[in-house]
């Protein structure tokens, strides 16, 4: 008894697990019921891994499990439903790479509990075949047009006309999905739902698709296309700042106000009804599912103006109105009913069934299938030949006229494109010719030529003066070096004459050393001329020091003289560089043909 109670409690926890996780997502804060319902059903779809199963794989799974031979009102028990779901998920894991495998047992448990809670509220333990097909075809992955085509094939007769009773049954079953996620008051079933969708009497496939894929769709099914749009924009990036939360980018939908200029909201703020500034929730908002740069918008507008982009494309391709003739499959080998052991079922990889040992047990069956395939191929070839022979000549002429019109349109577009390219090339050449300077423009301004000649002459004079100053500086450094040597010899003589006399000055003692200046690289050897020759050409503080004979600090005097020479050289270099810059600027203006006044020549 205790074990049965624990198992029963565990089963109840598993049934409520999906709904508890959905409540944890806090979808109820979404203001609009349409977005709230679509978000909840999208969460169920992803949590049960149904978004990974394409609608064509789902149809193949129905056929492999023999559901196409059962009546829509036939009932299947929960164990058979679990077997069907197991075959769907095991086939999915075979198609997925090894790094993206899903937890099959968990997916089966979540989806089974959700389907039982949705379609077996009275706990009979049975579901109808039509309710299971409608639910799985609606909640699986794939394009909405493919899903609606399959649903129409289930609710239409042999002539391709929709049966209103079948469509009413489909609405009853599919609208139980919003009720299961607690959105029944907004999207519950009513008796007038069918006539609100299709007021006319005869509904064919294209009309059915036009109504359900319109913008907006019928009110009771408005959440269905929105759920597919949510799946398409989950990874769409918008490099735009939200006007409310100030996030620098958006993911998913983007909403632009039609009244407030430049006011845009991310999907989280719009769904919760946030607004600030002059914007109000009563303003009309436009939903954007993609981002286009200004350059792409401009190119699209140009292409649209030239007629290169078709305007008003249909939301779906036009399908033939007559119903397709069902194939004769009475002699084909039907697979055995699926069991719990997946090794005994028919396996499918990439949409093509692979028979196992339980299906093909002998070579005779394989030969029989080959004969059937050859017979069908021959029949199809014969029918194709008859259809081409019976084609009236008026249809052929119409096809020829249509092809001729298309070729003429293509030729016109190619001519327009060629003219546009030629115009672009001509404008580019004109721009290049206008930007390049010509010698004639420079010769038209003699003032600039005269000024440039004077600046070059001034530059040559400054260069000659600079070379002369460098030569004098080199000679002066040689003389300074000789003077330093003479001063050192004089100090040594005074030290030797005084001997150990206490009257000697402490500043000229043997322990005092004078720092030697850095040797110039141009001085080849020590000069041998007399001190009077060394003083030739040296004025200022040095000559005055030797003339007075007063024991001054000649080292500082020599350093001051060297600093003054260095400052003179630096000022001369700066002046030379300024002249070079002015000459370069004038030469550039002359090349560009600029017309300006005569610049003043700097004075010496």
XYZ file of C-alpha atoms in Angstrom:
604
model
C 0.000 0.000 0.000
C 2.838 2.359 0.849
C 4.589 1.614 -2.442
C 1.376 2.183 -4.411
C 0.849 5.497 -2.616
C 4.404 6.608 -3.361
C 4.050 5.672 -7.041
C 0.755 7.513 -7.253
C 2.307 10.607 -5.663
C 5.269 10.440 -8.037
C 2.898 10.239 -11.008
C 1.012 13.287 -9.784
C 4.282 15.206 -9.431
C 5.261 14.280 -12.993
C 1.880 15.432 -14.285
C 2.220 18.788 -12.585
C 5.926 19.271 -13.414
C 5.364 20.941 -16.790
C 2.729 23.326 -15.431
C 4.903 24.214 -12.438
C 7.817 25.050 -14.717
C 5.514 27.125 -16.933
C 4.278 29.122 -13.931
C 7.892 29.743 -12.917
C 8.447 31.539 -16.256
C 5.953 34.215 -15.098
C 4.137 34.454 -18.435
C 1.055 35.887 -16.719
C 2.678 39.341 -16.544
C 2.249 39.648 -20.334
C -0.533 42.144 -20.911
C -1.969 40.837 -24.222
C -3.657 37.424 -24.202
C -2.472 36.573 -27.723
C 1.216 36.924 -26.847
C 0.631 35.255 -23.490
C -0.958 32.172 -25.088
C 1.682 31.935 -27.825
C 4.516 32.181 -25.267
C 3.015 29.448 -23.082
C 2.471 27.040 -25.972
C 5.954 27.799 -27.327
C 7.365 26.931 -23.890
C 5.474 23.608 -23.894
C 6.706 22.901 -27.434
C 10.354 23.496 -26.532
C 10.166 21.764 -23.145
C 8.779 18.606 -24.774
C 11.314 18.894 -27.664
C 8.506 18.937 -30.235
C 10.164 21.849 -32.049
C 12.870 19.421 -33.176
C 10.360 17.119 -34.927
C 9.389 18.341 -38.392
C 5.809 17.992 -39.581
C 6.882 15.599 -42.349
C 8.607 13.344 -39.817
C 5.435 13.467 -37.733
C 3.325 12.379 -40.728
C 5.786 9.559 -41.391
C 5.480 8.461 -37.759
C 1.671 8.395 -38.097
C 1.942 6.132 -41.120
C 4.564 3.876 -39.528
C 2.328 3.315 -36.529
C -0.713 2.534 -38.677
C -2.754 5.604 -37.727
C -3.579 6.412 -41.364
C -5.731 3.274 -41.557
C -7.764 4.062 -38.423
C -10.936 6.115 -38.280
C -10.668 9.586 -36.802
C -13.144 8.725 -34.037
C -11.296 5.545 -33.065
C -9.846 5.562 -29.550
C -6.367 4.501 -28.442
C -5.299 3.857 -24.878
C -2.496 5.585 -23.036
C -0.044 2.697 -23.454
C -0.473 2.773 -27.249
C -0.010 6.542 -27.168
C 3.194 6.118 -25.170
C 4.462 3.648 -27.770
C 3.775 6.135 -30.581
C 5.551 8.923 -28.723
C 8.491 6.603 -28.036
C 8.875 5.858 -31.759
C 8.775 9.598 -32.557
C 11.482 10.536 -30.039
C 13.751 7.553 -30.725
C 13.675 8.359 -34.438
C 14.467 11.989 -33.552
C 17.550 10.950 -31.578
C 18.769 8.957 -34.576
C 18.567 12.050 -36.776
C 20.270 14.330 -34.250
C 24.078 14.420 -33.818
C 25.535 12.681 -30.794
C 26.337 15.993 -29.090
C 22.685 17.145 -29.253
C 20.873 14.039 -28.016
C 17.714 14.571 -25.966
C 16.436 12.809 -22.858
C 13.866 10.533 -24.474
C 12.221 9.273 -21.278
C 11.770 12.764 -19.875
C 10.346 14.102 -23.159
C 7.914 11.199 -23.411
C 6.745 11.676 -19.817
C 6.199 15.427 -20.162
C 4.358 15.210 -23.487
C 2.253 12.225 -22.434
C 1.120 13.929 -19.237
C 0.324 17.141 -21.118
C -1.754 15.316 -23.747
C -3.631 13.315 -21.136
C -4.334 16.455 -19.082
C -5.525 18.276 -22.220
C -7.660 15.646 -23.973
C -8.576 13.213 -21.173
C -9.810 15.497 -18.467
C -12.318 12.870 -17.288
C -9.556 10.224 -16.820
C -10.967 7.599 -19.192
C -7.473 6.561 -20.200
C -8.245 6.916 -23.941
C -7.777 9.518 -26.667
C -9.222 9.736 -30.155
C -6.972 9.407 -33.190
C -8.082 12.782 -34.570
C -7.304 14.663 -31.342
C -3.825 13.130 -31.213
C -3.155 13.986 -34.871
C -4.454 17.542 -34.477
C -2.387 18.186 -31.345
C 0.905 16.727 -32.637
C 0.563 18.322 -36.088
C -0.069 21.718 -34.475
C 2.664 21.584 -31.825
C 5.473 20.019 -33.881
C 8.118 21.973 -35.783
C 8.050 22.989 -39.425
C 6.380 25.587 -41.623
C 2.843 26.644 -40.862
C 1.791 26.210 -44.494
C 2.831 22.531 -44.397
C 0.906 21.994 -41.165
C -2.236 23.616 -42.558
C -1.989 21.529 -45.740
C -1.880 18.348 -43.692
C -4.785 19.489 -41.515
C -6.831 20.308 -44.632
C -6.148 16.805 -45.977
C -7.700 15.414 -42.782
C -10.855 17.569 -42.880
C -11.613 17.537 -46.665
C -13.473 15.032 -48.817
C -12.257 13.181 -51.893
C -13.058 16.124 -54.190
C -10.847 18.524 -52.192
C -13.652 20.481 -50.503
C -13.542 21.169 -46.777
C -16.187 19.490 -44.644
C -17.519 21.947 -42.060
C -18.261 19.188 -39.577
C -14.646 18.036 -39.707
C -13.383 21.616 -39.351
C -15.666 22.103 -36.374
C -14.177 18.965 -34.836
C -10.689 20.284 -35.524
C -11.492 23.578 -33.782
C -12.844 21.689 -30.767
C -9.601 19.725 -30.460
C -7.057 22.449 -31.240
C -8.697 25.070 -28.993
C -8.213 22.745 -26.044
C -4.525 23.726 -26.168
C -5.119 27.345 -24.995
C -7.522 25.997 -22.381
C -4.814 23.630 -21.104
C -2.481 26.588 -20.466
C -5.253 28.511 -18.639
C -6.216 30.780 -21.557
C -9.663 29.300 -22.188
C -11.615 32.516 -21.517
C -9.771 34.239 -24.377
C -9.552 31.419 -26.941
C -12.147 28.859 -25.938
C -14.415 27.043 -28.392
C -17.804 28.488 -29.305
C -20.491 27.232 -31.655
C -20.087 30.237 -33.946
C -16.328 29.801 -34.420
C -16.680 27.942 -37.715
C -18.887 30.543 -39.404
C -16.715 33.392 -38.167
C -13.768 31.750 -39.936
C -15.536 30.716 -43.170
C -18.838 32.415 -43.927
C -18.869 31.022 -47.488
C -20.062 27.517 -48.377
C -17.382 25.911 -50.591
C -13.844 26.035 -49.194
C -10.898 24.766 -51.216
C -7.261 24.438 -50.167
C -6.075 27.882 -51.295
C -9.035 29.604 -49.665
C -8.366 27.682 -46.459
C -4.731 28.810 -46.475
C -5.631 32.410 -47.334
C -8.004 32.699 -44.386
C -5.828 31.034 -41.738
C -2.618 32.754 -42.887
C -4.184 36.189 -43.346
C -3.131 39.253 -41.390
C -4.946 39.218 -39.055
C -6.061 35.553 -38.938
C -9.370 34.422 -37.391
C -9.690 35.550 -33.781
C -9.910 32.065 -32.307
C -6.655 30.978 -34.033
C -4.677 34.233 -33.853
C -2.154 32.605 -31.494
C -1.138 29.922 -34.046
C 0.801 32.082 -36.577
C 2.152 34.168 -33.689
C 3.699 31.053 -32.148
C 5.530 30.396 -35.427
C 6.716 34.004 -35.609
C 8.044 33.692 -32.045
C 10.068 30.665 -33.109
C 11.513 32.572 -36.081
C 12.653 35.654 -34.123
C 14.103 34.047 -31.011
C 17.662 34.643 -32.248
C 17.079 37.895 -34.192
C 19.315 40.750 -32.988
C 18.335 44.427 -33.257
C 21.162 46.973 -32.628
C 18.649 49.528 -31.325
C 18.247 51.001 -27.843
C 14.947 50.411 -26.050
C 13.253 53.711 -25.210
C 12.021 52.421 -21.824
C 14.576 50.050 -20.264
C 17.507 51.688 -22.137
C 19.043 48.363 -23.109
C 21.521 48.875 -25.948
C 20.180 46.008 -28.073
C 17.081 43.837 -28.479
C 16.430 40.151 -29.102
C 13.206 38.869 -30.626
C 10.513 41.310 -31.681
C 10.980 45.078 -31.968
C 8.051 47.487 -31.728
C 8.032 50.996 -33.223
C 5.416 53.612 -32.338
C 3.553 55.064 -35.314
C 2.930 58.406 -33.559
C 6.053 59.092 -31.442
C 9.099 59.670 -33.646
C 11.985 57.289 -32.908
C 10.190 55.568 -30.002
C 10.981 51.837 -29.981
C 10.376 49.145 -27.371
C 11.797 45.685 -26.866
C 9.366 42.783 -26.647
C 9.689 42.485 -22.874
C 8.695 46.121 -22.273
C 5.904 46.058 -24.877
C 4.402 42.833 -23.569
C 4.297 44.245 -20.043
C 2.721 47.530 -21.152
C 5.606 49.815 -20.170
C 5.569 53.382 -21.501
C 7.269 56.681 -20.669
C 7.404 60.238 -21.914
C 4.770 61.282 -24.444
C 4.161 57.667 -25.489
C 0.973 55.906 -24.408
C -0.207 52.299 -24.596
C -3.097 53.497 -26.735
C -0.718 54.405 -29.597
C -0.499 52.094 -32.552
C 2.696 49.999 -32.592
C 4.279 48.224 -35.551
C 5.920 44.840 -35.007
C 9.333 44.237 -36.631
C 10.804 40.756 -36.874
C 14.128 41.740 -38.505
C 16.669 44.546 -38.602
C 17.737 46.309 -41.778
C 20.590 48.795 -41.880
C 19.988 52.183 -43.551
C 22.158 51.129 -46.506
C 20.108 47.970 -47.018
C 16.877 49.961 -46.776
C 18.162 52.376 -49.430
C 19.206 49.569 -51.789
C 15.841 47.860 -51.288
C 14.011 51.105 -52.061
C 16.088 51.634 -55.227
C 15.464 48.051 -56.358
C 11.767 48.451 -55.635
C 11.591 51.693 -57.631
C 13.319 50.035 -60.583
C 10.872 47.144 -60.506
C 13.468 44.536 -59.510
C 11.537 43.515 -56.367
C 8.042 42.058 -56.774
C 5.376 43.945 -54.838
C 2.715 42.116 -52.858
C 4.055 38.551 -52.844
C 1.453 35.940 -51.837
C 1.908 34.498 -48.331
C 1.941 30.960 -49.744
C 2.287 29.282 -53.153
C -0.857 28.537 -55.115
C -1.706 24.831 -54.997
C -3.931 22.922 -57.462
C -7.570 22.967 -56.438
C -8.376 19.374 -57.396
C -7.610 16.722 -54.843
C -4.617 14.487 -55.478
C -5.521 10.917 -56.406
C -4.517 8.545 -53.608
C -2.041 5.859 -54.555
C -3.029 2.221 -54.619
C -1.124 0.791 -51.670
C -3.178 -2.334 -50.990
C -0.415 -4.676 -52.155
C 2.392 -2.993 -50.247
C 3.821 -4.561 -47.127
C 2.464 -2.860 -44.020
C 4.764 -2.658 -40.985
C 3.841 -4.444 -37.812
C 2.315 -2.374 -34.999
C 4.968 -0.630 -32.957
C 5.873 -2.291 -29.689
C 7.795 -1.167 -26.637
C 10.956 -2.720 -28.034
C 12.279 -0.191 -30.535
C 14.443 -2.795 -32.309
C 11.328 -4.451 -33.772
C 9.812 -1.315 -35.298
C 10.395 0.258 -38.680
C 13.222 2.760 -38.317
C 13.440 5.988 -40.235
C 16.506 8.081 -41.011
C 16.354 11.413 -42.896
C 12.712 10.867 -43.791
C 13.270 7.527 -45.604
C 12.075 4.285 -43.917
C 14.629 1.502 -43.455
C 12.984 -1.951 -43.152
C 14.233 -4.318 -40.475
C 14.156 -8.108 -40.209
C 10.555 -8.107 -38.989
C 9.396 -6.424 -42.220
C 11.471 -8.151 -44.890
C 11.775 -11.777 -43.960
C 12.443 -13.363 -47.387
C 13.829 -12.387 -50.818
C 10.428 -13.078 -52.425
C 8.870 -10.097 -50.654
C 11.748 -7.893 -51.807
C 11.187 -9.025 -55.430
C 7.479 -8.349 -55.070
C 8.135 -4.795 -53.903
C 10.513 -4.238 -56.808
C 7.830 -5.394 -59.265
C 5.284 -3.057 -57.676
C 7.704 -0.127 -57.921
C 8.397 -0.872 -61.586
C 4.643 -1.133 -62.297
C 3.950 2.238 -60.632
C 6.823 3.878 -62.530
C 5.503 2.569 -65.874
C 1.982 3.778 -65.063
C 3.224 7.240 -64.145
C 5.269 7.456 -67.348
C 2.219 6.459 -69.430
C 0.026 9.032 -67.702
C 2.651 11.735 -68.265
C 2.792 10.866 -72.000
C -0.997 10.995 -72.322
C -1.198 14.354 -70.568
C 1.370 15.893 -72.927
C -0.482 14.519 -75.982
C -3.851 15.824 -74.775
C -2.513 19.334 -74.099
C -4.393 21.731 -76.445
C -2.372 24.079 -78.680
C -3.972 27.124 -77.063
C -2.277 26.263 -73.770
C 1.034 25.872 -75.553
C 0.675 29.241 -77.253
C -0.246 30.821 -73.933
C 2.864 29.326 -72.342
C 4.986 30.619 -75.218
C 3.514 34.118 -74.849
C 4.164 34.087 -71.097
C 7.757 32.993 -71.628
C 8.232 35.699 -74.265
C 6.921 38.383 -71.909
C 9.237 37.171 -69.167
C 12.229 37.293 -71.507
C 11.305 40.828 -72.581
C 11.032 41.920 -68.962
C 14.437 40.408 -68.176
C 15.982 42.172 -71.175
C 14.518 45.525 -70.093
C 15.880 45.101 -66.582
C 19.313 44.202 -67.927
C 19.320 47.345 -70.123
C 18.379 49.507 -67.113
C 21.125 47.920 -65.069
C 23.663 48.529 -67.844
C 22.655 52.206 -68.127
C 22.955 52.683 -64.369
C 26.442 51.162 -64.347
C 27.548 53.425 -67.216
C 26.228 56.500 -65.382
C 28.072 55.493 -62.217
C 31.315 55.041 -64.199
C 30.910 58.463 -65.855
C 30.337 60.221 -62.519
C 33.346 58.482 -61.014
C 35.625 59.659 -63.855
C 34.358 63.226 -63.533
C 35.036 63.199 -59.823
C 38.590 61.908 -60.323
C 39.332 64.522 -62.985
C 38.022 67.325 -60.785
C 40.084 66.225 -57.785
C 43.435 65.906 -59.658
C 45.453 69.210 -60.092
C 46.744 70.125 -63.556
C 49.933 72.056 -64.497
C 47.849 74.635 -66.371
C 46.097 75.632 -63.111
C 49.433 76.146 -61.383
C 50.842 78.257 -64.249
C 47.840 80.591 -64.142
C 49.054 82.141 -60.816
C 52.535 83.800 -61.216
C 52.389 85.285 -57.709
C 52.584 81.814 -56.185
C 55.550 80.946 -58.387
C 57.455 84.090 -57.321
C 56.732 83.499 -53.668
C 57.835 79.883 -53.921
C 61.122 80.970 -55.611
C 61.857 83.488 -52.806
C 61.151 80.906 -50.140
C 63.544 78.454 -51.752
C 66.247 81.164 -51.928
C 65.697 81.972 -48.244
C 65.939 78.292 -47.422
C 69.298 78.005 -49.198
C 70.660 81.045 -47.306
C 69.583 79.608 -43.954
C 71.190 76.288 -44.787
C 74.506 78.023 -45.625
C 74.328 80.039 -42.397
C 73.627 76.922 -40.399
C 76.653 75.122 -41.911
C 78.851 78.114 -41.063
C 77.603 78.145 -37.472
C 78.262 74.436 -37.152
C 81.833 74.928 -38.354
C 82.421 77.787 -35.886
C 80.951 75.716 -33.110
C 83.329 72.894 -33.955
C 86.341 75.256 -33.816
C 85.117 76.766 -30.560
C 84.831 73.322 -28.954
C 88.452 72.634 -29.919
C 89.554 75.935 -28.365
C 87.545 75.231 -25.202
C 89.237 71.879 -24.856
C 92.670 73.498 -25.101
C 91.728 76.104 -22.488
C 90.590 73.414 -20.095
C 93.911 71.632 -20.489
C 95.840 74.875 -19.834
C 93.798 75.555 -16.686
C 94.567 72.091 -15.405
C 98.305 72.534 -15.987
C 98.229 75.923 -14.204
C 96.571 74.416 -11.152
C 99.158 71.628 -11.000
C 102.022 74.180 -11.118
C 100.517 76.222 -8.289
C 100.082 73.121 -6.232
C 103.735 72.089 -6.732
C 105.083 75.590 -5.839
C 103.125 75.932 -2.668
C 104.070 72.429 -1.566
C 102.642 71.831 1.844
C 102.075 75.578 2.655
C 99.066 76.186 4.907
C 98.298 79.430 2.976
C 97.163 77.478 -0.105
C 93.548 77.858 -1.043
C 91.392 74.792 -0.290
C 89.496 75.321 -3.506
C 92.672 74.633 -5.559
C 93.913 71.650 -3.623
C 94.917 68.370 -5.170
C 91.765 66.697 -4.025
C 89.544 69.001 -6.086
C 88.798 67.746 -9.598
C 87.149 69.600 -12.472
C 84.693 67.777 -14.746
C 85.967 67.518 -18.282
C 83.680 68.487 -21.172
C 82.593 65.891 -23.687
C 85.040 65.467 -26.512
C 83.790 66.526 -29.891
C 83.992 63.934 -32.614
C 85.473 66.488 -35.020
C 88.622 67.124 -32.894
C 91.260 64.831 -34.195
C 94.166 65.527 -31.708
C 95.161 67.791 -28.841
C 96.139 71.333 -30.035
C 99.766 72.412 -29.547
C 99.406 76.230 -29.864
C 100.005 78.731 -27.094
C 97.365 80.070 -24.677
C 97.286 83.355 -26.558
C 96.451 81.487 -29.785
C 93.800 79.566 -27.953
C 92.118 82.847 -26.924
C 91.951 84.046 -30.528
C 88.378 84.317 -31.675
C 86.992 83.864 -28.131
C 85.275 86.856 -26.580
C 83.008 87.499 -23.689
C 83.546 85.979 -20.283
C 86.540 83.779 -21.220
C 88.685 86.627 -22.601
C 87.792 88.886 -19.679
C 88.763 86.210 -17.185
C 92.246 85.722 -18.683
C 92.788 89.492 -19.132
C 92.089 90.420 -15.484
C 93.998 87.507 -14.041
C 91.481 87.178 -11.189
C 90.976 83.560 -10.052
C 87.375 83.216 -11.237
C 85.378 80.004 -11.715
C 86.107 79.594 -15.414
C 84.271 76.290 -15.624
C 80.902 77.968 -15.199
C 81.881 80.676 -17.671
C 82.777 78.080 -20.290
C 79.508 76.184 -19.710
C 77.498 79.410 -20.086
C 79.261 80.133 -23.377
C 78.526 76.614 -24.614
C 74.858 76.999 -23.638
C 74.520 80.235 -25.551
C 75.990 78.615 -28.651
C 73.546 75.696 -28.308
C 70.564 78.038 -27.962
C 71.649 79.947 -31.061
C 71.882 76.691 -33.021
C 68.422 75.512 -31.871
C 66.772 78.826 -32.789
C 68.415 78.640 -36.225
C 67.154 75.076 -36.755
C 63.593 76.075 -35.750
C 63.657 78.953 -38.200
C 64.897 76.651 -40.952
C 62.104 74.140 -40.245
C 59.462 76.873 -40.273
C 60.696 78.014 -43.668
C 60.527 74.419 -44.937
C 56.916 74.072 -43.706
C 55.853 77.314 -45.358
C 57.518 76.262 -48.619
C 55.790 72.870 -48.554
C 52.435 74.491 -47.841
C 52.852 76.957 -50.690
C 53.881 74.212 -53.073
C 50.809 72.161 -52.088
C 48.505 75.122 -52.642
C 50.095 75.721 -56.019
C 49.496 72.078 -57.023
C 45.862 72.179 -55.969
C 45.335 75.378 -57.905
C 44.345 77.321 -54.792
C 43.914 81.037 -55.271
C 45.010 83.009 -52.231
C 46.870 86.228 -51.475
C 50.624 86.654 -51.505
C 52.256 85.569 -48.239
C 54.871 87.729 -46.601
C 58.489 86.558 -46.777
C 59.971 86.326 -43.248
C 62.670 88.944 -42.577
C 66.264 88.129 -41.561
